Structures are given as structure tokens and as C-alpha cells.
Tab-separated table of C-alpha atoms and ligand atoms in Angstrom:
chain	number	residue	atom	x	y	z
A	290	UNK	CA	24.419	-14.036	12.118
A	291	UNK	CA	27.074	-11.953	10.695
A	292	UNK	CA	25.033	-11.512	7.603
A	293	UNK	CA	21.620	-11.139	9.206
A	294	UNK	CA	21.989	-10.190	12.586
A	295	UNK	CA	20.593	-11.104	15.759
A	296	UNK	CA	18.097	-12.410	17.651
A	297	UNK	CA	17.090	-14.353	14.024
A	298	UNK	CA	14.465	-16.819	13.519
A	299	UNK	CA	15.857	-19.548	10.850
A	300	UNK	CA	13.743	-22.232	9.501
A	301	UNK	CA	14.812	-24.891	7.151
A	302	UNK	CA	12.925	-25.875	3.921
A	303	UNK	CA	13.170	-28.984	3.571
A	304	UNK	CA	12.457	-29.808	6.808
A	305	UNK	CA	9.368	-28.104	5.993
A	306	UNK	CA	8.429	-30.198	3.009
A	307	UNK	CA	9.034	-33.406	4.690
A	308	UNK	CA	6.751	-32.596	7.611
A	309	UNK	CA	4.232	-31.798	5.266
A	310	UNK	CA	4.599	-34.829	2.631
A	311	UNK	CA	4.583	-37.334	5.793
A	312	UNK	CA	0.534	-36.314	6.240
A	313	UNK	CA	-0.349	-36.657	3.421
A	314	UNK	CA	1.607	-39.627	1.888
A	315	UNK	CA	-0.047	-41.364	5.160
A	316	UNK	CA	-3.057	-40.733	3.594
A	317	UNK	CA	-2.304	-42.947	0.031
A	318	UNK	CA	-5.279	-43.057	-2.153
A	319	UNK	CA	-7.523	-42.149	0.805
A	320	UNK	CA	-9.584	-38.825	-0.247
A	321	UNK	CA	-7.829	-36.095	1.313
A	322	UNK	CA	-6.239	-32.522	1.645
A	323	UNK	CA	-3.712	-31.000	4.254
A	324	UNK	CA	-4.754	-27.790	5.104
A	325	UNK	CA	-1.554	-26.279	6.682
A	326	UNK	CA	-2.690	-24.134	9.636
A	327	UNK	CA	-1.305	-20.551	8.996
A	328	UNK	CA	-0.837	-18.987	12.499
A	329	UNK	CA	1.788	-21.260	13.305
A	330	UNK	CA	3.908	-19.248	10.781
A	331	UNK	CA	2.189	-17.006	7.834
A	332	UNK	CA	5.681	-16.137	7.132
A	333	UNK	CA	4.760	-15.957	2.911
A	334	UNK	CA	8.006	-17.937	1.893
A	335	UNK	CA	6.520	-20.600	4.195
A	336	UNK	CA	3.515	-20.513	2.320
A	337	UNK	CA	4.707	-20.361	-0.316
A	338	UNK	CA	7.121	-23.643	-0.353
A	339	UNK	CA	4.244	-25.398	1.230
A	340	UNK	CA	1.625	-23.970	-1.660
A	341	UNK	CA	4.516	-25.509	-3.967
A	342	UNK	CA	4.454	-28.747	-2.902
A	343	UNK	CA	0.232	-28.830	-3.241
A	344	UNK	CA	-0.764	-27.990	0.580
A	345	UNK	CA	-4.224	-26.635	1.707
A	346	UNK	CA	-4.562	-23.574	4.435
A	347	UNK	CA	-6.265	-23.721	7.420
A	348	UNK	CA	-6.734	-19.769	7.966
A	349	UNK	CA	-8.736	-17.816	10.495
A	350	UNK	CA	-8.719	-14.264	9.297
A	351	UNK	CA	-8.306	-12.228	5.819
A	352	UNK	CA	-5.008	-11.360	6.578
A	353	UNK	CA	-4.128	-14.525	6.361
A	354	UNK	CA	-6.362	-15.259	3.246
A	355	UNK	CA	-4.433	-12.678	1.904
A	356	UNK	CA	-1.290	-14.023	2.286
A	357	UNK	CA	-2.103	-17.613	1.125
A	358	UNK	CA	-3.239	-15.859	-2.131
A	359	UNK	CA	0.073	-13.830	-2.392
A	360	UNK	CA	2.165	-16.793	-1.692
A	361	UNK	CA	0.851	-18.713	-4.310
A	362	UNK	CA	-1.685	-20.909	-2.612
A	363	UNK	CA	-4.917	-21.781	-3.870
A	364	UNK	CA	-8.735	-20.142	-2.278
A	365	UNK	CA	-10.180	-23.489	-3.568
A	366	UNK	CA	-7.815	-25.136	-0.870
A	367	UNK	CA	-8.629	-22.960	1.889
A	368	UNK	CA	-10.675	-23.525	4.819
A	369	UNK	CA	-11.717	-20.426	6.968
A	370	UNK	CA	-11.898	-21.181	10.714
A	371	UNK	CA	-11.986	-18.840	13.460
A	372	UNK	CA	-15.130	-18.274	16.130
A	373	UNK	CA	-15.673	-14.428	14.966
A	374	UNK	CA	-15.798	-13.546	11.137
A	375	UNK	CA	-16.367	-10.645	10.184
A	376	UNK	CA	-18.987	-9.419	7.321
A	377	UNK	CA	-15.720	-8.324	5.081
A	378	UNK	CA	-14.206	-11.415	5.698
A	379	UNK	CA	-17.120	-13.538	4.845
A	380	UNK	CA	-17.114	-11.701	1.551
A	381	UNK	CA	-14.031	-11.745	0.798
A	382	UNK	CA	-13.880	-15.453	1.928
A	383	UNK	CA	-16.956	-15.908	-1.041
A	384	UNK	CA	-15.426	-13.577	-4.028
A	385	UNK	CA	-11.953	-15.309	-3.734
A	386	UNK	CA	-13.568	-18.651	-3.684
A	387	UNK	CA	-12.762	-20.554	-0.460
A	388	UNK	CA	-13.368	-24.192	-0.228
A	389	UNK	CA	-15.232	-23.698	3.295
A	390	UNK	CA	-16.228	-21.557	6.069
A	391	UNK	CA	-15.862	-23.591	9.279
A	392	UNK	CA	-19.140	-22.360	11.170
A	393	UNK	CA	-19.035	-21.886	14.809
A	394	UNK	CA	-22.173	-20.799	16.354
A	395	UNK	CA	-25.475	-20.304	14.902
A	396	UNK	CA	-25.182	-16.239	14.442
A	397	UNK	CA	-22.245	-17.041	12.342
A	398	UNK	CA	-24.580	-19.412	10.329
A	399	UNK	CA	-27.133	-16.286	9.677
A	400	UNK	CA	-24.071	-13.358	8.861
A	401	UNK	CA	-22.810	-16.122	6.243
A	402	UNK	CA	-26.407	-16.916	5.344
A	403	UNK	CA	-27.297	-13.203	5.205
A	404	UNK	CA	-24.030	-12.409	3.016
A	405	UNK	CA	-23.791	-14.512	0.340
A	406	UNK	CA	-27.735	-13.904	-0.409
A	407	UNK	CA	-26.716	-10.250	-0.595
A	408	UNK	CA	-23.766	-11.560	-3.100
A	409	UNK	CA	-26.860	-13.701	-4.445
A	410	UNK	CA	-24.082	-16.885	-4.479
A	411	UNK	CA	-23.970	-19.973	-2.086
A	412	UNK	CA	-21.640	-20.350	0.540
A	413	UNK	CA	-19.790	-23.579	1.443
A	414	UNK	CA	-19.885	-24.257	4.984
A	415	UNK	CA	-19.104	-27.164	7.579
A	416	UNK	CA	-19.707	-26.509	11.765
A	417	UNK	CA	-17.257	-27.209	13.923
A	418	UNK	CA	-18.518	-29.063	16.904
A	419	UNK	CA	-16.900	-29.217	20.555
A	420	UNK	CA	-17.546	-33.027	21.090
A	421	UNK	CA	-16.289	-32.431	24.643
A	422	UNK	CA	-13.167	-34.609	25.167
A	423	UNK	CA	-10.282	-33.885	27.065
A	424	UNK	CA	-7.244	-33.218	25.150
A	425	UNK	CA	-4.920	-33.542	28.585
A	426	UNK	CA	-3.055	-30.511	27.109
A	427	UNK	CA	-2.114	-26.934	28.806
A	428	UNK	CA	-5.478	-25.506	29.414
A	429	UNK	CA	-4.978	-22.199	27.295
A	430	UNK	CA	-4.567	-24.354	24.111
A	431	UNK	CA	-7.118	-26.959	25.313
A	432	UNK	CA	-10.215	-25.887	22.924
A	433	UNK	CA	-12.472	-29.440	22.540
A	434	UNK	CA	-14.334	-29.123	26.302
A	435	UNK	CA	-17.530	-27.896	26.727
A	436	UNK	CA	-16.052	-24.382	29.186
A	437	UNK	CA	-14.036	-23.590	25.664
A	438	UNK	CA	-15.712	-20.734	23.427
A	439	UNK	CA	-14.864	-23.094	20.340
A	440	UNK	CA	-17.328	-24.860	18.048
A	441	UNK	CA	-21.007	-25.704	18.552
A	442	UNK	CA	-21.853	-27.986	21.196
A	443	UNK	CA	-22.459	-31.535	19.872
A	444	UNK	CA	-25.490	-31.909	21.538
A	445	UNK	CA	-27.078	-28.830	19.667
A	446	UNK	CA	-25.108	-29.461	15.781
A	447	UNK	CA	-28.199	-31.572	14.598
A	448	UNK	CA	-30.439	-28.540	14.962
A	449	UNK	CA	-28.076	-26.283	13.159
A	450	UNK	CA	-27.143	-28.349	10.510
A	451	UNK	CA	-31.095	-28.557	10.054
A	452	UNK	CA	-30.890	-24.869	10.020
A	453	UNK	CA	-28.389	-25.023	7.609
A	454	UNK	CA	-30.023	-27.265	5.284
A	455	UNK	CA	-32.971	-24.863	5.303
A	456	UNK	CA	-30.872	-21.566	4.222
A	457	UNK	CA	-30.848	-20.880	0.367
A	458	UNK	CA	-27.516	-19.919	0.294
A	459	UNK	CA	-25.610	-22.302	2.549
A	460	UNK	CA	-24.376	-24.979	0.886
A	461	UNK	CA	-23.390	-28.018	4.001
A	462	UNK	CA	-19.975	-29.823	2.716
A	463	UNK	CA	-18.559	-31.305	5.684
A	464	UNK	CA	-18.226	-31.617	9.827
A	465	UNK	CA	-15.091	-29.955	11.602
A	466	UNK	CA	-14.137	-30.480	14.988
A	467	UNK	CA	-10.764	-29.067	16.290
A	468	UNK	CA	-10.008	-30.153	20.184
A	469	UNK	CA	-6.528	-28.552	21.062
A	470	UNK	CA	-3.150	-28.009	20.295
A	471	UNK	CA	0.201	-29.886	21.557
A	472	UNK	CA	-1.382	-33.162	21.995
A	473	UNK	CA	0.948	-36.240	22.306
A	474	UNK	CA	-1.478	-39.073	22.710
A	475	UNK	CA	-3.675	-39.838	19.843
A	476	UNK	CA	-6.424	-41.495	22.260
A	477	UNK	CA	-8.399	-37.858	22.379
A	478	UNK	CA	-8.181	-37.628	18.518
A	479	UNK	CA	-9.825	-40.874	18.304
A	480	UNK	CA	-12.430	-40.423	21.338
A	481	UNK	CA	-13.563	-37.345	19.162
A	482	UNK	CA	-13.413	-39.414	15.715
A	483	UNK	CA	-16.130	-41.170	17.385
A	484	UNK	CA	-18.162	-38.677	18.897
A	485	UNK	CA	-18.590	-37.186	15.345
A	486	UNK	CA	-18.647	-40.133	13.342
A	487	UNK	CA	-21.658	-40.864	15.350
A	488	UNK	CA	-22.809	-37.357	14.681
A	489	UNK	CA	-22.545	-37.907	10.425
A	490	UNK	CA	-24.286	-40.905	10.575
A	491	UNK	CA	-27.214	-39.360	12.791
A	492	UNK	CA	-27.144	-36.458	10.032
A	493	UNK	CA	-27.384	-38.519	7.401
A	494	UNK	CA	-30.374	-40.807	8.876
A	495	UNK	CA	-31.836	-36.912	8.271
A	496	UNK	CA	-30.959	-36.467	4.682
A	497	UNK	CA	-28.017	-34.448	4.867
A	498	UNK	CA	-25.098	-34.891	3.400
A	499	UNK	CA	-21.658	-34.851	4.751
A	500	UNK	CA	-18.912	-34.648	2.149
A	501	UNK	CA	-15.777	-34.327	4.265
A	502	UNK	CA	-14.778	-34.412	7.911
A	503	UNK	CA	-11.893	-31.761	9.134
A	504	UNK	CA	-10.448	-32.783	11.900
A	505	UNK	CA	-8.787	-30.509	12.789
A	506	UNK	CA	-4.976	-29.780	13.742
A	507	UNK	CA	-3.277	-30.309	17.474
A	508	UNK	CA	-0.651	-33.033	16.855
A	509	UNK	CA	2.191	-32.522	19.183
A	510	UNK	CA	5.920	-32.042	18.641
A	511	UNK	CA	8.825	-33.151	20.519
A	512	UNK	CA	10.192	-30.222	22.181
A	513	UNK	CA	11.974	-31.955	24.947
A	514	UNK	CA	11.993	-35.894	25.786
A	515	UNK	CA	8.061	-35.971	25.255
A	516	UNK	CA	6.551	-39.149	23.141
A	517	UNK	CA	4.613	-37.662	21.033
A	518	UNK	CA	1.868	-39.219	17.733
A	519	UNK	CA	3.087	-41.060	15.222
A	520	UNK	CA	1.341	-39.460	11.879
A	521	UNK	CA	1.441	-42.557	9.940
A	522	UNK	CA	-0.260	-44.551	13.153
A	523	UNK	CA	-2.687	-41.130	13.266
A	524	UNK	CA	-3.521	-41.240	10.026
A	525	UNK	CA	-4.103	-44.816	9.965
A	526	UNK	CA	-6.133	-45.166	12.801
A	527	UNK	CA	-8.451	-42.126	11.001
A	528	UNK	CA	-8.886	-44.083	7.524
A	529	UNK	CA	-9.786	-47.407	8.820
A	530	UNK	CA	-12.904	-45.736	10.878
A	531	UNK	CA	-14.331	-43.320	7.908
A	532	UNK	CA	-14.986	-45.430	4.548
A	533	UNK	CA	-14.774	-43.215	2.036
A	534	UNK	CA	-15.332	-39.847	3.659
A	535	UNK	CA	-12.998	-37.315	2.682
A	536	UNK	CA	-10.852	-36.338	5.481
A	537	UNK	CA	-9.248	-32.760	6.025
A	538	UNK	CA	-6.381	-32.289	8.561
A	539	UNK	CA	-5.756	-28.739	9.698
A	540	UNK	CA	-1.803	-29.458	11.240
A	541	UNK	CA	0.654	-26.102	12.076
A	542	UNK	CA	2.796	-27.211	14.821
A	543	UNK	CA	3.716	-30.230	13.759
A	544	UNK	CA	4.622	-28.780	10.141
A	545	UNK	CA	6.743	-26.044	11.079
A	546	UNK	CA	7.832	-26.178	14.995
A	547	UNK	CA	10.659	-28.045	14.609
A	548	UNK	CA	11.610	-26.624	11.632
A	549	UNK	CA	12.708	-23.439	12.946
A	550	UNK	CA	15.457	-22.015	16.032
A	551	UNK	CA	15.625	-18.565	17.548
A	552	UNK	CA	19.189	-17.343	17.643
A	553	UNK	CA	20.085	-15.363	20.193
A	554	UNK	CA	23.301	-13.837	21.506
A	555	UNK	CA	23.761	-13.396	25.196
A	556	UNK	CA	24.535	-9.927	26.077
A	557	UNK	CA	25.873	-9.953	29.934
A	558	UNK	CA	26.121	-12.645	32.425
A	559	UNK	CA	25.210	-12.028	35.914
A	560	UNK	CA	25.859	-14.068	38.994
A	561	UNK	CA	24.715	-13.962	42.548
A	562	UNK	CA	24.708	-16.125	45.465
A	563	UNK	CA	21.913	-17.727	44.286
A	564	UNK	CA	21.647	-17.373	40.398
A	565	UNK	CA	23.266	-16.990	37.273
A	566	UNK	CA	21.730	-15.134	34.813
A	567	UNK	CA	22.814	-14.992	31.201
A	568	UNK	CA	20.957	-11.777	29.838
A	569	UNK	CA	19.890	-12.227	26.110
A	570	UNK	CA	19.201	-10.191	23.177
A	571	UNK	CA	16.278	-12.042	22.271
A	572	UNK	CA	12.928	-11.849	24.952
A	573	UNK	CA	9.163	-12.423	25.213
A	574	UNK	CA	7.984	-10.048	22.571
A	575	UNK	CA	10.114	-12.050	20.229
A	576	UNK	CA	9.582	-15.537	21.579
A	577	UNK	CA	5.943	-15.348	23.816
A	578	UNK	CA	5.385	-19.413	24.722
A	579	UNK	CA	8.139	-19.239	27.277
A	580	UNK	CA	6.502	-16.738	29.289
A	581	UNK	CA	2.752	-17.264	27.965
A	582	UNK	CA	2.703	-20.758	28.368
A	583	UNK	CA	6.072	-21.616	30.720
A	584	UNK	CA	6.677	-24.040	27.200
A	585	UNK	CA	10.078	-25.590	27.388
A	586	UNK	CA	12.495	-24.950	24.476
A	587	UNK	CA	15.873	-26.528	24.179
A	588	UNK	CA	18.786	-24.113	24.145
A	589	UNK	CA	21.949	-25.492	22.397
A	590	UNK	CA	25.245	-23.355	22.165
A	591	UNK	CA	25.781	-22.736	18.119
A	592	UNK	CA	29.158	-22.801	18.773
A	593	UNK	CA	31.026	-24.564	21.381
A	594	UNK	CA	32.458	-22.986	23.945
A	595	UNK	CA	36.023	-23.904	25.621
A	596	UNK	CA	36.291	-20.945	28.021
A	597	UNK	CA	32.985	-20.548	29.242
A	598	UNK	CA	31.429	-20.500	32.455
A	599	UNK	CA	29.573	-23.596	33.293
A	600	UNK	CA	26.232	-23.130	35.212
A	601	UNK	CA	22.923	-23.830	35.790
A	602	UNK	CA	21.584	-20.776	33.739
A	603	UNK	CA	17.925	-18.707	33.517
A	604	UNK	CA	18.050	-16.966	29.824
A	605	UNK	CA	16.407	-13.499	30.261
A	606	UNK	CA	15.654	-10.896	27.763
A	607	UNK	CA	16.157	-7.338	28.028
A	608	UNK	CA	12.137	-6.649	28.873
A	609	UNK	CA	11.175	-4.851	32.154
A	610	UNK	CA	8.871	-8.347	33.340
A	611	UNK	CA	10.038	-11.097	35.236
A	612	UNK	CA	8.136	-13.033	33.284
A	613	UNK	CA	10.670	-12.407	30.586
A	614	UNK	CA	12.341	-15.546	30.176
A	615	UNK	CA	13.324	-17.694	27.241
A	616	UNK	CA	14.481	-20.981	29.105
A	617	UNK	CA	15.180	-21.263	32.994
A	618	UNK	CA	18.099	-23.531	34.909
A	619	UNK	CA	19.691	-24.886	32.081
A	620	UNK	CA	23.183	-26.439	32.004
A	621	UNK	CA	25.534	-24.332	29.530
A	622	UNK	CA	29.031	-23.517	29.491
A	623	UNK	CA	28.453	-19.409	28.291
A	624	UNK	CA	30.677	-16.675	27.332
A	625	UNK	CA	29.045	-12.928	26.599
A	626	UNK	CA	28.861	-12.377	23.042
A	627	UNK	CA	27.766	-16.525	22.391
A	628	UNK	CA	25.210	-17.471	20.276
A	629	UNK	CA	22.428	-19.996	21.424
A	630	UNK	CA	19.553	-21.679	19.406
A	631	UNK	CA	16.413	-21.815	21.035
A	632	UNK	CA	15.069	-24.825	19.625
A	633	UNK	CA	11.563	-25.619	18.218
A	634	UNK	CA	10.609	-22.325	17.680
A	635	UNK	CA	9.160	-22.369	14.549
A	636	UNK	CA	5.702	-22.768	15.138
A	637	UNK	CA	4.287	-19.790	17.261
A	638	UNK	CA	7.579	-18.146	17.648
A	639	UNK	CA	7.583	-14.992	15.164
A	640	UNK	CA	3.855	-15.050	14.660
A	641	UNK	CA	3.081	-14.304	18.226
A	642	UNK	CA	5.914	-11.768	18.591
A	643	UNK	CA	5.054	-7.964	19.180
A	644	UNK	CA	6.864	-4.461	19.441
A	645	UNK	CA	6.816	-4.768	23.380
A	646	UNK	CA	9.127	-2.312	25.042
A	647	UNK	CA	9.225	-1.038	21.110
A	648	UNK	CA	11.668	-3.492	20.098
A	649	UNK	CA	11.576	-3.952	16.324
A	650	UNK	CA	10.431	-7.604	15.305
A	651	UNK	CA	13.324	-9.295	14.046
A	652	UNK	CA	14.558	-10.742	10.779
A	653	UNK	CA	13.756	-14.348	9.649
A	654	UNK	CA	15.761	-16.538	7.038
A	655	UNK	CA	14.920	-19.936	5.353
A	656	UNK	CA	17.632	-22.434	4.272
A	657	UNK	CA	17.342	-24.330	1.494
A	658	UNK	CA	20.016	-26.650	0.628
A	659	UNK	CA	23.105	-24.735	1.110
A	660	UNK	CA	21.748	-21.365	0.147
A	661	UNK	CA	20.149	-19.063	2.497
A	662	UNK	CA	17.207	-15.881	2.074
A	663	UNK	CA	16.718	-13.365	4.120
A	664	UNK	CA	12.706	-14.175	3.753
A	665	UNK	CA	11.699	-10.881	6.353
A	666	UNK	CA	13.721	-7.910	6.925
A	667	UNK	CA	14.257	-6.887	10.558
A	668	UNK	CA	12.137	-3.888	11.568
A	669	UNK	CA	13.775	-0.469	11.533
A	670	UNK	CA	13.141	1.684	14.546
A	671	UNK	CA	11.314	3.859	11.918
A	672	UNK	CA	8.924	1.076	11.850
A	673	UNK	CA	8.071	0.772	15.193
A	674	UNK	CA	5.975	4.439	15.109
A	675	UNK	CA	5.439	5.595	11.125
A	676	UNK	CA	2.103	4.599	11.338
A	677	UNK	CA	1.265	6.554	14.248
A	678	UNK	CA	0.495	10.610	14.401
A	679	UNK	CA	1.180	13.453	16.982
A	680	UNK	CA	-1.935	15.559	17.487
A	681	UNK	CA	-1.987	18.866	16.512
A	682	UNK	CA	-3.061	21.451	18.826
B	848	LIG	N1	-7.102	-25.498	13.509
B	848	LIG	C1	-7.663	-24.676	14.405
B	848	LIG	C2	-9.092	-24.382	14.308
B	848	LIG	C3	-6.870	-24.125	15.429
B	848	LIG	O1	-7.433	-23.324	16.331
B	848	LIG	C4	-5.489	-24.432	15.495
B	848	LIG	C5	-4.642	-23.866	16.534
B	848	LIG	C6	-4.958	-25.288	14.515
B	848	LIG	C7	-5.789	-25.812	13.535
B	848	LIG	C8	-3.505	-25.673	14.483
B	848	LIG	O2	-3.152	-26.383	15.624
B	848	LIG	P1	-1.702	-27.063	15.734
B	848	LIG	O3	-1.660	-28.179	14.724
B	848	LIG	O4	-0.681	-26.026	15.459
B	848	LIG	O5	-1.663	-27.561	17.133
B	848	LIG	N2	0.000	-20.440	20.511
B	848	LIG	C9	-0.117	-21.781	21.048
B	848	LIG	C10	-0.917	-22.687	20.133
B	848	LIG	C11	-2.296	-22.156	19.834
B	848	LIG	C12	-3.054	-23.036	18.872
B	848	LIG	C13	-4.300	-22.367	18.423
B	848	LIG	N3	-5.054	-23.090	17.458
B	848	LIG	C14	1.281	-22.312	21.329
B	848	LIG	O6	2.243	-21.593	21.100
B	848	LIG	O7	1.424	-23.425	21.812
């Protein structure tokens, strides 16, 4: 902190590389790629060490495409998801050289269709289908039911993938389904294997060809005393049900949540009748799932307090909501001016941060090994408004 400043997000490389090695060593000689998704954290040094060590991308826009290519990662590796593409993006998507577009409706099948004749090249494509199971997870990140806006219904795929088959310049590779995010119980992961397994042989009774199946991400973390999927157990359920069909995982979470804390430093504390208060530096626009989702986060003390005041504590940031809160009724001895990890913060955290309130986004660091990097500087207040004008009149 006294180098960097705070609030901070910190994540730790290693931790990084092992979450990412455990997929896909559980995979063995099993056909296979781990396509990291990349709005968990696009940070570039994350991309980077992951790129290193031979991961995929799972990417849903050409910002992110463009900093997979920047960090080193490979278009060849990347598959493009996301249920609104854009003409530039489809393009750009083509002339770098993805490995796929995950389709998911059938005007997205025509724009890619209609682009890559106009680029006179073929376009390699798989459709995501919603094979309607529940994913028992909070509904906002719940995206496999048949109310979601995700994917192509399953009961319709067979018609588009004939579709497909009949376009010039759509080349079918594979079948992607992705059902939600934060799920602990590997049941719905294998109720959907099913459902599409079912689906690739029916396609193939047809004549076409399915080369790989994406499963998608969604595998939970631990982010309090929750059970959550073994990967190995995962990973082996998936291999004994799919011969020889490649298999593409799309994780983000569960590569980079717990690799990461928010540091923050509490400012005031404030006690009434009722409450106690400790009033951060750190707040929703920096750290969203408290608020957006009510997500639990562990809070730890960095360093531990002898003099503090022991409560039952809500941490609140400095925004004018109530819903700003990073943690609520938590146990803590706390002194102003202490610093306190929010754990499991490194999936979602930064990436879903904003200017709210015009507070600059703040600076993020990796460890590796017993060196540290600042790997993004925190915003200047210059930043928050130099790309803004004043009207002249
Ligand atoms: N693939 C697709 C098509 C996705 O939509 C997502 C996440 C993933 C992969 C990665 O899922 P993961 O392995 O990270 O669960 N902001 C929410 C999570 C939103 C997830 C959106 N899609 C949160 O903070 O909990």
C-alpha cells in the first residue's frame, strides 16, 4: 500500500497459473483447449501470463479481441461469444483469424453469413444453444433457461444448423452451450452435457459435422464455506460421455476469483445505538457484486489489530447509495486508518468497476514470486473528464 496506494486490487500469478493448468491437465490426452473467459479480468498482464502458459480466450467484444492480441495471445485460440456482434466486430473477428464465432440467434447467422461473403472468406462458427436447465444460481447470472436472452433454443438449433450448412460462407465447427455462472453443483453441467450430446448426434444423423463442443464456463468458487465442483471430477465426468469430441471450456471465475483481494483502508468508524459502521475508501464503483448481486466476500484485517474496536461491522464506501456496501455485519476488531482485504475479488471486481461519483478507477498489481508490478496505474482525476468537451456558445 505504501508503494501503490489504496483501495488496490492485487492478484497473484501463480495462483493464476495453477487455476488454469488444473483444467486442462484434467483433460490428459483428451482433445482440448481452455478458453479463459476475459470479462472476469482483461487486465493485459493477466492475459498475458495466461497466453504464456498456452490458454485460449473466451471473448465477447473487440475490445477484448484486442487485448488478447496485445497481450500475446493467439486469434487462432479465440472464441467470440456474446448475443450482439457487431458488423466491425465480425470483421475484425475474420481478418485477425478467430477460431470461432459462437452464434446466437439466427440474424446473427445472416450478419456473419452476409460479412464474410463481402470479405469473400468463410467464417467458423458454432451456435450456442439454451438447453433449458436450471443452473440453481442467482437469477441475474442464471443464462441456460428458456426466459434468458442467451443462445438458440434447443428445440429450434436443428433448423439453424441446417441453415448454416446451406450458407457458402459459414463454415459449422462445433456446438456451444453456456448455462450460468457461480455454479457449485456439477449436476446442471451434466443435465446440459446430455441435452446437447443428444443434439450432435441428431445433427449428425443429418450430415453435419460437429468438430468440438464448448461448454461453456460457470464453475463456482469458494467465496465463503460453499462446496463448490471439483475440476478434475468435472472434467472427468465430461470425457467419459463425449468419445473423441473435442471439448472447449470457457472458465473466468474459477481462474482468477480467488486469485485476487481488494485492499481497502477504512476511513472513519461510526457507531450508533444500533450500528457500527466502518466507512471505507473502497465502494461499489470499485467493487459492484456486493451491491449488484448482495455476493458475499470475506474481509480479513491485513494487519492485526491489538487496539481495535471489536464489532459486528457493515463496510460502506464513500458513495451517496445505500446500496453502497462492500460486506455487511462482520466480526472485526478495526482501528481508522486499517487495511482490510476483501477477499475473492478477482474475478468481476475491477472489470465491472466505473467512475461513479467520478472516482478514478484504482490501481492493480500482480505478484509474482516475491516481486511485485504495478500492472495498471490508478486513474488521475485528469482522467476522469479529458475525453469530454464544454460546448462552445
Ligand atoms: N462464457 C460465457 C458465454 C459467459 O457469458 C460467461 C460469463 C463465461 C463464459 C464465464 O463464466 P464464469 O466461468 O466466470 O462463471 N458479473 C457476474 C458474473 C457474470 C458472468 C457472465 N458470463 C458476477 O460477478 O458474478
Amino acid at each position: 500500500m505504501a508503494s501503490y496506494g489504496s483501495p488496490l486490487y492485487v492478484y497473484s500469478r501463480t495462483a493464476i497459473e495453477n487455476n488454469w493448468h488444473e483444467f486442462d491437465l484434467a483433460f490428459g490426452q483428451h482433445p482440448h483447449l481452455v478458453c479463459y473467459a476475459v470479462k472476469a479480468n482483461s487486465n493485459i498482464a493477466v492475459l498475458n501470463v495466461l497466453a504464456k502458459i498456452g490458454a485460449g480466450f473466451d471473448i465477447v467484444s473487440i475490445g477484448e479481441l484486442e487485448r488478447v492480441l496485445t497481450a500475446g495471445g493467439q486469434a487462432s485460440k479465440c472464441v467470440f461469444s456474446g448475443v450482439a456482434k457487431t458488423k466491425e466486430e465480425i470483421s475484425r473477428g475474420l481478418e485477425a483469424g478467430i477460431r470461432c464465432f459462437n452464434v446466437e440467434s439466427s440474424a446473427e447467422l445472416d450478419r456473419i453469413e452476409q460479412v464474410a461473403a463481402e470479405m469473400d472468406t468463410q467464417a467458423p462458427i458454432s451456435i450456442r444453444v439454451n438447453p433449458n436447465v436450471d443452473a440453481k444460481t442467482h437469477p441475474y447470472i442464471s443464462t441456460g433457461l428458456k426466459e434468458n436472452k442467451f443462445g438458440v433454443d434447443i428445440d429450434d438449433a436443428i433448423a439453424l444448423y441446417e441453415k448454416a450448412n446451406n450458407f457458402k460462407h459459414i463454415n459449422i465447427q462445433g456446438l456451444d452451450c453456456h448455462i450460468g455462472s457461480q455454479i457449485t453443483d456439477v449436476s446442471p453441467f451434466i443435465d446440459a452435457l446430455d441435452k446437447v450430446l443428444d443434439l450432435i448426434t441428431k445433427l449428425n444423423d443429418r450430415g453435419i459435422e460437429i468438430a468440438h463442443l464448448d461448454l461453456g464456463g460457470g464453475v463456482g468458487i469458494r467465496y465463503d464455506d460453499e462446496v463448490t465442483i471439483n475440476i478434475s471430477d468435472y472434467i472427468g465426468k465430461i470425457i467419459e460421455k463425449v468419445g473423441n469430441l473435442e471439448i472447449i471450456l470457457e472458465p473466468g471465475r474459477a481462474i482468477v476469483g480467488n486469485t485476487g483481494t481488494f485492499i481497502t483502508k477504512v476511513e472513519f468508524l461510526k457507531q450508533n445505538s444500533d450500528k457500527s459502521f466502518a466507512i471505507i475508501d473502497g465502494a461499489m464503483n470499485d467493487l459492484l457484486r456486493p451491491a449488484f448481486y448482495n455476493a458475499y466476500h470475506q474481509v480479513l484485517p491485513v494487519n492485526k489489530n491489538a487496539i481495535g474496536i471489536d464489532a459486528r461491522w457493515d463496510l460502506v464506501g464513500p458513495i451517496c447509495e445505500t446500496g453502497d456496501f462492500l460486506a455487511k455485519d462482520r466480526q472485526l476488531s478495526l482501528t481508522e486508518g486499517d487495511y482490510l482485504a476483501i477477499m475473492s475479488a478477482g474475478a468481476y471486481g475491477f472489470t465491472m468497476s466505473s467512475n461513479y461519483n467520478s472516482r478514478p478507477r484504482v490501481a492493480e498489481v500482480m505478484v509474482s514470486n516475491d516481486t511485485h508490478n504495478l500492472i495498471r496505474k490508478r486513474e488521475t482525476i485528469q482522467d476522469l473528464f479529458n475525453t469530454e468537451y464544454l460546448i462552445n456558445d
